[in-house]
PDB file of C-alpha atoms in Angstrom:
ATOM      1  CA  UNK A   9      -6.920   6.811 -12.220  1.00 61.00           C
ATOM      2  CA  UNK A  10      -5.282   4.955 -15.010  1.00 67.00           C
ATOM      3  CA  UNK A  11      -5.951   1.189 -14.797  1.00 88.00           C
ATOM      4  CA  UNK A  12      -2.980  -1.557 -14.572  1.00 93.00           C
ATOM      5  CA  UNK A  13      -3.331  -5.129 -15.804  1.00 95.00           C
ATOM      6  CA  UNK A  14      -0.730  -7.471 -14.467  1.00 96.00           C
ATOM      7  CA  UNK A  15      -1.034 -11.403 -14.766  1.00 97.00           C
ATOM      8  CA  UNK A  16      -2.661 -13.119 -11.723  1.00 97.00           C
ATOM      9  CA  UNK A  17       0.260 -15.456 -11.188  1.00 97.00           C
ATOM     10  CA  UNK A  18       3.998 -15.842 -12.084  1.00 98.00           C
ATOM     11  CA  UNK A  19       6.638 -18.400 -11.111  1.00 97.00           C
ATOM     12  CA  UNK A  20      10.578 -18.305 -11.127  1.00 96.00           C
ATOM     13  CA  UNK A  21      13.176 -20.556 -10.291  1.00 97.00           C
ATOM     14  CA  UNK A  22      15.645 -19.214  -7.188  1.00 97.00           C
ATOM     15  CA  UNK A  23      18.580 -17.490  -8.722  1.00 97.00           C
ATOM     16  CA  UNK A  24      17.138 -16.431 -12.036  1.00 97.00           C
ATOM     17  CA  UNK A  25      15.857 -13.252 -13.262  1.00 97.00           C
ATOM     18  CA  UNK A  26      11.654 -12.738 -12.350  1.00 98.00           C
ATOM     19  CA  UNK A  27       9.992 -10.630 -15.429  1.00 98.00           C
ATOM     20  CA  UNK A  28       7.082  -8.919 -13.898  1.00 98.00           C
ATOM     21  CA  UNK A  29       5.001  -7.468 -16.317  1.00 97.00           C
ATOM     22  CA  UNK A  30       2.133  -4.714 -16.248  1.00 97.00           C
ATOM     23  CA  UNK A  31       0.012  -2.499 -19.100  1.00 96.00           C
ATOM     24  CA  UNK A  32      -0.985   0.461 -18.204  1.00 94.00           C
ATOM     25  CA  UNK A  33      -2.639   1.854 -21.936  1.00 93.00           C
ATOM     26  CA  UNK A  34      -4.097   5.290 -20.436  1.00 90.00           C
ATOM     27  CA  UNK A  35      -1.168   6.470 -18.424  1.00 91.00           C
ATOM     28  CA  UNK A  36      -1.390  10.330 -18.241  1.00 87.00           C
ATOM     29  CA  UNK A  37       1.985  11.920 -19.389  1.00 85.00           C
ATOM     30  CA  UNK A  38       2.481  13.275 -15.473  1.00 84.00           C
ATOM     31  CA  UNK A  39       1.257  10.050 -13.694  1.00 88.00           C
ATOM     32  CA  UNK A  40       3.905   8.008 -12.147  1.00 90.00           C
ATOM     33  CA  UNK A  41       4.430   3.871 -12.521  1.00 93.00           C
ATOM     34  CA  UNK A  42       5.201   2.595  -8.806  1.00 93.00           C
ATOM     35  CA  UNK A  43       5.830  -0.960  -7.583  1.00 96.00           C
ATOM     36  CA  UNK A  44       5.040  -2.556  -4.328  1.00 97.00           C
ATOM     37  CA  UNK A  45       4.948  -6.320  -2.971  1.00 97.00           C
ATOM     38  CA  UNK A  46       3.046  -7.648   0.286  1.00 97.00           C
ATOM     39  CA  UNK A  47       4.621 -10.457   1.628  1.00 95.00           C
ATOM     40  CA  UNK A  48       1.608 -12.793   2.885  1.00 88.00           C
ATOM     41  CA  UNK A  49       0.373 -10.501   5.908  1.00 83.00           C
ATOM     42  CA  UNK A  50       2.276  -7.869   5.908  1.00 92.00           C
ATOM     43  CA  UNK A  51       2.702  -4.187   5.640  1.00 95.00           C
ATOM     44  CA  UNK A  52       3.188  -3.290   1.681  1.00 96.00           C
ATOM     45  CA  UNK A  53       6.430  -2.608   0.622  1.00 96.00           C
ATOM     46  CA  UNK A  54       7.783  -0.046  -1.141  1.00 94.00           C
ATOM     47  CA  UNK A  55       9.956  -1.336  -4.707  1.00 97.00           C
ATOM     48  CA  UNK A  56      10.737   1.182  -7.230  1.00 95.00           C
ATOM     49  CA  UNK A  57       9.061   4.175  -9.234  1.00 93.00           C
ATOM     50  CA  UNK A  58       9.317   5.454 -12.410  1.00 93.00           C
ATOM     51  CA  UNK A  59       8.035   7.859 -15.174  1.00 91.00           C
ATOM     52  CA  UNK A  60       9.856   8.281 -18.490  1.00 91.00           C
ATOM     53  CA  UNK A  61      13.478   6.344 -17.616  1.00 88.00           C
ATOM     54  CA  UNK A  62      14.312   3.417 -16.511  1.00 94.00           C
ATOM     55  CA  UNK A  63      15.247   3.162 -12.934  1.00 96.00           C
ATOM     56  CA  UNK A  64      16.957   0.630 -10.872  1.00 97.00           C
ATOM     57  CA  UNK A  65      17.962   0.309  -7.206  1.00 96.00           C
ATOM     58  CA  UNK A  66      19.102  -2.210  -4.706  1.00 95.00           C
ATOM     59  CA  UNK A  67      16.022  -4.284  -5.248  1.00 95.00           C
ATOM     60  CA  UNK A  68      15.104  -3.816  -8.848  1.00 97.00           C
ATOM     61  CA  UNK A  69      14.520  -3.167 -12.367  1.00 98.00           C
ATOM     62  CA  UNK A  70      11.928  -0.766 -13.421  1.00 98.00           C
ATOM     63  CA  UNK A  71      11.659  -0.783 -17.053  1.00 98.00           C
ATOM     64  CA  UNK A  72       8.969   1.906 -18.740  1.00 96.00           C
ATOM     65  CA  UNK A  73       8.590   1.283 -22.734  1.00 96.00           C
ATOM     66  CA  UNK A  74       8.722   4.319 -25.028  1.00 94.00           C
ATOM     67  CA  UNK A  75       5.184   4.645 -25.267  1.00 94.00           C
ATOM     68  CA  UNK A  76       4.867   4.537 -21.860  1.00 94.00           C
ATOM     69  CA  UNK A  77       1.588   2.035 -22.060  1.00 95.00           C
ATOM     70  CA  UNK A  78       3.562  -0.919 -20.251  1.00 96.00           C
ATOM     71  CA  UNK A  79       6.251  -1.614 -18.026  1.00 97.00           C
ATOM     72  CA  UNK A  80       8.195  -4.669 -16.163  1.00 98.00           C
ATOM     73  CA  UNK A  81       9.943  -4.890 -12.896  1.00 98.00           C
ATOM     74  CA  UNK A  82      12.983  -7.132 -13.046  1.00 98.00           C
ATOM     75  CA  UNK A  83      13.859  -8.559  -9.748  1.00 98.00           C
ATOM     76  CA  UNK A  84      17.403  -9.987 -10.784  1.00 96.00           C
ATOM     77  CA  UNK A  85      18.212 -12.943  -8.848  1.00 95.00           C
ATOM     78  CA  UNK A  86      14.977 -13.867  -7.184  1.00 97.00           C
ATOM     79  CA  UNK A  87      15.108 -15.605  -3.965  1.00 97.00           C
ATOM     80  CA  UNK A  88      12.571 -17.345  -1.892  1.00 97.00           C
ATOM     81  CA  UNK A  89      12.175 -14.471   0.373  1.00 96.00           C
ATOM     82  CA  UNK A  90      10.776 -12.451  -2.976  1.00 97.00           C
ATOM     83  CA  UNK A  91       7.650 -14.713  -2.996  1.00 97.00           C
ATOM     84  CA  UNK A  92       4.947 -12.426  -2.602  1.00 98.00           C
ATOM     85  CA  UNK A  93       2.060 -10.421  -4.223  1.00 97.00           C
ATOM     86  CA  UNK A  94       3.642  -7.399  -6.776  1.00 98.00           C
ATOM     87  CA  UNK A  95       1.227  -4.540  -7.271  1.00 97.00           C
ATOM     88  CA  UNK A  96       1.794  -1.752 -10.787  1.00 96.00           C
ATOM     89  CA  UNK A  97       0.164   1.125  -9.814  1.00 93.00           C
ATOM     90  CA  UNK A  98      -0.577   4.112 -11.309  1.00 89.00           C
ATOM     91  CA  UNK A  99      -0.500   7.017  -8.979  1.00 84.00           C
ATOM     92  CA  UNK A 100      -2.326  10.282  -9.376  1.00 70.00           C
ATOM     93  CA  UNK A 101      -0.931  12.975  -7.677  1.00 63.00           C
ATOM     94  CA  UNK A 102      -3.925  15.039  -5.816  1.00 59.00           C
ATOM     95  CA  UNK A 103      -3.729  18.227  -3.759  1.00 51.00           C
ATOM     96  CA  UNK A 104      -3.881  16.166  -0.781  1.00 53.00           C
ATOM     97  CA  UNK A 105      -1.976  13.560  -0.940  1.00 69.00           C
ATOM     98  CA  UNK A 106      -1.061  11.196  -3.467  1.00 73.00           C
ATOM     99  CA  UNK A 107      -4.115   8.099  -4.057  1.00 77.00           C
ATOM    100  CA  UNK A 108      -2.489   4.658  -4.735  1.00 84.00           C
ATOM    101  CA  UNK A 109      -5.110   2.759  -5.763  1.00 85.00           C
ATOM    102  CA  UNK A 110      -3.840  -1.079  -5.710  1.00 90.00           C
ATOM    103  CA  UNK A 111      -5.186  -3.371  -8.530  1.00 89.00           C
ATOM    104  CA  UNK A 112      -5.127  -7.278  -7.596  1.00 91.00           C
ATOM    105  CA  UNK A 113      -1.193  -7.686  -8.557  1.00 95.00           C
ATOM    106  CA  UNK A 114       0.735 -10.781  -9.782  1.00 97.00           C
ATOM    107  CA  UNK A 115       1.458 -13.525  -7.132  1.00 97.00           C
ATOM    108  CA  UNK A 116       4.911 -14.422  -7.611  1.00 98.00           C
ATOM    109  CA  UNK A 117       6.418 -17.863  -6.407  1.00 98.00           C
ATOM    110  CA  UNK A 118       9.749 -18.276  -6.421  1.00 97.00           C
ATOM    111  CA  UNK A 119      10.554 -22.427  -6.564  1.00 97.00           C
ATOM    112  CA  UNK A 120      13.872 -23.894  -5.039  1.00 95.00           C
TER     113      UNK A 120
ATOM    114  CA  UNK B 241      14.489   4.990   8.413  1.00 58.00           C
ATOM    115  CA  UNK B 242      11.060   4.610   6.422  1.00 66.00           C
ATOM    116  CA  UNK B 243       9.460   2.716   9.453  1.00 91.00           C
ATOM    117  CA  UNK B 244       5.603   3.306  10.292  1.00 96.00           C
ATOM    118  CA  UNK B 245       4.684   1.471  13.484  1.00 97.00           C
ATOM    119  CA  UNK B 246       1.267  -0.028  14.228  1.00 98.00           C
ATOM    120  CA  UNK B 247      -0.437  -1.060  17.700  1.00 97.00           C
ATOM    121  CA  UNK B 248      -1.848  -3.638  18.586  1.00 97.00           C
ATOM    122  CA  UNK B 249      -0.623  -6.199  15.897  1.00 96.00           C
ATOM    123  CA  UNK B 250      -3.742  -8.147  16.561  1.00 97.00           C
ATOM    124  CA  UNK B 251      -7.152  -7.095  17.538  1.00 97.00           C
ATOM    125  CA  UNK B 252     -10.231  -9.136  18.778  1.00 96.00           C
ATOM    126  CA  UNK B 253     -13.473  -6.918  19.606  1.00 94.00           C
ATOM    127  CA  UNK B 254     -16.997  -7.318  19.997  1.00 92.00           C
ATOM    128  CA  UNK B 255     -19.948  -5.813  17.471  1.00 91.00           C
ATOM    129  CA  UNK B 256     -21.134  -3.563  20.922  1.00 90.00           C
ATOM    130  CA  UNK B 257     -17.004  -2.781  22.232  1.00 91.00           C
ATOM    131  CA  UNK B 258     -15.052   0.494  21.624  1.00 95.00           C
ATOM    132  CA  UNK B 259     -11.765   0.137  20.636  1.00 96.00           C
ATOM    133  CA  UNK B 260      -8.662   2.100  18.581  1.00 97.00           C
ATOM    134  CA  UNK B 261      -6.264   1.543  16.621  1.00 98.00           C
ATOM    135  CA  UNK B 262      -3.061   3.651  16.288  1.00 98.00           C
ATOM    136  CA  UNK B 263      -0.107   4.386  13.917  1.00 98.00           C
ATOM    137  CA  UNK B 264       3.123   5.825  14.340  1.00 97.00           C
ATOM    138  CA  UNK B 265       5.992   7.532  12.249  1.00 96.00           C
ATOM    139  CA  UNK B 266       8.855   9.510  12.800  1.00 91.00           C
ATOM    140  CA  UNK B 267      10.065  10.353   9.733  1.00 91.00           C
ATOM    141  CA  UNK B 268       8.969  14.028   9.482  1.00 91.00           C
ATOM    142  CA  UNK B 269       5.876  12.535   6.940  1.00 91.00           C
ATOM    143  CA  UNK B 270       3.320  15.248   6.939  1.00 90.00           C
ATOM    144  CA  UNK B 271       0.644  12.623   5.253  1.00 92.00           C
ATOM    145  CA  UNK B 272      -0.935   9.883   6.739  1.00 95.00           C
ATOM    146  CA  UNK B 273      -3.429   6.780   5.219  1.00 96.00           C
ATOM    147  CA  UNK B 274      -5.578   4.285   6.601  1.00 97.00           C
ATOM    148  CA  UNK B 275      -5.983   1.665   4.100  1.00 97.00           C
ATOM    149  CA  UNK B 276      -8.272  -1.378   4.857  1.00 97.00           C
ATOM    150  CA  UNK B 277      -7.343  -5.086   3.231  1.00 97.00           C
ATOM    151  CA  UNK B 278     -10.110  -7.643   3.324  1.00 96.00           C
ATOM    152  CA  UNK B 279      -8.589 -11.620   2.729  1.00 93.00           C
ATOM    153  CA  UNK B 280      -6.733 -12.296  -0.862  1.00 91.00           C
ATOM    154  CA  UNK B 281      -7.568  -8.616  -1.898  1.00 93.00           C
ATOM    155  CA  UNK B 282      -5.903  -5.761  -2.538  1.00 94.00           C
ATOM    156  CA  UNK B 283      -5.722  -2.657   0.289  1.00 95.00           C
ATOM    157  CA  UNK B 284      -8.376  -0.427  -0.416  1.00 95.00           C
ATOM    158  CA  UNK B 285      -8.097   3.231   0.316  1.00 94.00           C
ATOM    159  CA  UNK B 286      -9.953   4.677   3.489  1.00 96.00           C
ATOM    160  CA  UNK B 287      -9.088   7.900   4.820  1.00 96.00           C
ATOM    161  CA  UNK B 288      -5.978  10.639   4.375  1.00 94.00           C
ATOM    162  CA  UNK B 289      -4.426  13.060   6.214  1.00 94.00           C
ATOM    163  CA  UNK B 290      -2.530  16.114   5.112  1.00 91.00           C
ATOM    164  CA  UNK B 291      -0.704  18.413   7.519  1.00 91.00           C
ATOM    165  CA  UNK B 292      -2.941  16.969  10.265  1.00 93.00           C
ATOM    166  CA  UNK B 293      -6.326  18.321   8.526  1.00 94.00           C
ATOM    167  CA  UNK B 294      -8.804  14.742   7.197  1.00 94.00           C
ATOM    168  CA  UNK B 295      -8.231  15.405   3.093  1.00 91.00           C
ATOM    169  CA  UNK B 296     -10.176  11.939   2.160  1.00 90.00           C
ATOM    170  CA  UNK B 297     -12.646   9.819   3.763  1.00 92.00           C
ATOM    171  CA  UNK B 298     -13.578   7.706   0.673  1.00 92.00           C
ATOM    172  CA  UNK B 299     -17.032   7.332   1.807  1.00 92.00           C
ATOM    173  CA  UNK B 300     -16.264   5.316   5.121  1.00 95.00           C
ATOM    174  CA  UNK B 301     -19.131   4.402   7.899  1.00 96.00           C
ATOM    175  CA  UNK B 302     -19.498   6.893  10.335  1.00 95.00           C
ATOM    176  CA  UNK B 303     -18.412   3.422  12.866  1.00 96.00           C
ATOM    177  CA  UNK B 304     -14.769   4.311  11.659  1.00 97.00           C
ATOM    178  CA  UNK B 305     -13.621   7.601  12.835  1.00 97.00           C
ATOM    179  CA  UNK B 306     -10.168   8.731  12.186  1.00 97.00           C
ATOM    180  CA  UNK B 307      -7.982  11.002  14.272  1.00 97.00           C
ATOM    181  CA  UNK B 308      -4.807  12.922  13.774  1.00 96.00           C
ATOM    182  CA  UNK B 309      -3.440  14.284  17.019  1.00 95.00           C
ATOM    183  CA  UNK B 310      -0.163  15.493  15.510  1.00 93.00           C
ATOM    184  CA  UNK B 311       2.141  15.390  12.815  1.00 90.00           C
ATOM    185  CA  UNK B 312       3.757  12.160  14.048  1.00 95.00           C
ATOM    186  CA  UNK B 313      -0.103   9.863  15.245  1.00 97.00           C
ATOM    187  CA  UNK B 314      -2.966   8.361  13.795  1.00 98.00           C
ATOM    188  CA  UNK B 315      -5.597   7.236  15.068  1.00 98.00           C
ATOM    189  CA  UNK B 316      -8.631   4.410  13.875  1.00 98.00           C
ATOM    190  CA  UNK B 317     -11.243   4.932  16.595  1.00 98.00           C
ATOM    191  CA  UNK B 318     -13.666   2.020  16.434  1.00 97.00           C
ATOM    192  CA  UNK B 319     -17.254   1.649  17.415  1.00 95.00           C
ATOM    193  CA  UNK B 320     -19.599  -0.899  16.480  1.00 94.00           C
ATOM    194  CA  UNK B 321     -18.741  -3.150  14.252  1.00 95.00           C
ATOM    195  CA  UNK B 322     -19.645  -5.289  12.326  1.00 95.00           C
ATOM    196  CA  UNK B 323     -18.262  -8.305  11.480  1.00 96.00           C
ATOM    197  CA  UNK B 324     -17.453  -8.061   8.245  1.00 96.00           C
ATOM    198  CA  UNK B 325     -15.298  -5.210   9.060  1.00 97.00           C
ATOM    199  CA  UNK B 326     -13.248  -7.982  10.230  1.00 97.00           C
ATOM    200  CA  UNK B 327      -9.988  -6.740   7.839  1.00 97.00           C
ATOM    201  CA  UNK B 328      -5.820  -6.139   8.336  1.00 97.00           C
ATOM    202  CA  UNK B 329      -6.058  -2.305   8.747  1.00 98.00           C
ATOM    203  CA  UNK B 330      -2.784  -0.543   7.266  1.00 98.00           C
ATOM    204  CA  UNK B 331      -1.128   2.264   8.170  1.00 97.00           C
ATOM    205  CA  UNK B 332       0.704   4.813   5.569  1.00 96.00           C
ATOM    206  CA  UNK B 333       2.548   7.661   5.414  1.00 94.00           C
ATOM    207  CA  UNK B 334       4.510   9.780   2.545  1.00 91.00           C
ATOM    208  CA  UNK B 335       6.236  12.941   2.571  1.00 81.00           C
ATOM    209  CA  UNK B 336       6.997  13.642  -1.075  1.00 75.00           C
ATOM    210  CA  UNK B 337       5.143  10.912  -3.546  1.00 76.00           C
ATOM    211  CA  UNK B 338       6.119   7.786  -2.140  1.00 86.00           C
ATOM    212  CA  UNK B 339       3.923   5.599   0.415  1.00 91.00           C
ATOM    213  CA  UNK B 340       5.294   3.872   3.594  1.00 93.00           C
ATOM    214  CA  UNK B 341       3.518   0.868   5.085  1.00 96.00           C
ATOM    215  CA  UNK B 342       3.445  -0.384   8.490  1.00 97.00           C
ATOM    216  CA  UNK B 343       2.576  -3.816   9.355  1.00 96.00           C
ATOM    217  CA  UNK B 344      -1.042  -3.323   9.967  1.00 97.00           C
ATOM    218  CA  UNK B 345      -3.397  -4.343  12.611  1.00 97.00           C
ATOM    219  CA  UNK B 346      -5.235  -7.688  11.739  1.00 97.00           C
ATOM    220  CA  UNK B 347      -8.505  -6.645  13.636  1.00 97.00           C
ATOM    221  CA  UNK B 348     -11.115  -9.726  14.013  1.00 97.00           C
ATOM    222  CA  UNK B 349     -14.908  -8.908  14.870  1.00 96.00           C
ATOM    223  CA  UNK B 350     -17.375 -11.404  16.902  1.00 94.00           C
TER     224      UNK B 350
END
């Protein structure tokens, strides 16, 4: 599985943009870049994937550099309710079905 | 609907007591994961199931013993514990490539 780095911690102010950012230097050129965030004691949840393009959706940003090594997730107007753990991982798709295997993600805090 | 339902929320056993856990989806997902997340760490894969047939046990005690009675259920049968298996137990589940989490069972071991 390809390794993700991500920084341990990360703050934003409510109502500005949160920059997540995560290197991924031995991406395969078929392996996928998928976000999640855990909310303190729950469930994972699903954010965004991505592979060449950039993507967005009703939550986020995913933006995947040419090179493919590194990649952010914007969350545009963060709110309190986006405080949380963010995971980058790198999935490899098996036979039976596809491994996530979670790295220890960024701890976002988003300040009134 | 991308829910996956978990029961009981919360779990107290003892290290000599039999208990199971069980997971729930309706969404037509023909693969299911137990994922185990120990305090301030990330969840760590434990076992998956594709089209009902065990794919992955990533090397798991034999005191954990999954079941998959159908397409829809999964089942954490547990038998004694220890209690550092104390742990929020997650349940997943993914049709094409993208995971689905339910709430996880927060399972505490005396």
């Amino acid at each position: 599985d390809a390794k993700t780095t991500q920084p341990p911690s990360m703050d934003c102010a409510e109502g500005r943009a949160a920059n997540l950012p995560c290197n991924h230097s031995t991406i395969s050129g078929n392996e996928y870049v998928y976000w999640y965030r855990q909310i303190h004691s729950q469930g994972p949840q699903y954010i965004i994937h991505g592979l060449k393009n950039n993507e967005t959706n009703e939550m986020a940003s995913l933006i995947i550099t040419e090179d493919r090594k590194s990649s952010t997730l914007i969350l545009p107007h963060a709110t309190l309710r986006d405080t949380a753990v963010y995971y980058c991982i790198v999935r490899v798709e098996g036979t039976s079905g596809s491994r996530l295997t979670f790295g220890e993600g960024t701890q976002l805090t988003v300040n009134p | 609907d991308t829910e996956v339902t978990q029961t009981p929320k919360h779990l107290v056993m003892g290290m000599t007591n039999k208990k199971s856990l069980k997971c729930e989806q309706h969404m037509g997902h023909r693969a299911m994961y137990w994922y185990k997340q120990k305090a301030k760490k990330p969840p760590e894969l434990m076992f998956v199931y594709s089209y009902e047939k065990l794919s992955i046990n990533e090397s798991v005690p034999s005191r954990f013993s999954p079941e998959c009675p159908n397409s829809s259920l999964l089942n954490l049968h547990l038998h004694a514990l220890q209690p550092e298996d104390s742990a929020l137990y997650l349940c997943a589940s993914s049709q094409e490539k993208t995971q689905y989490f339910g709430p996880g069972t927060r399972l505490l071991v005396l």
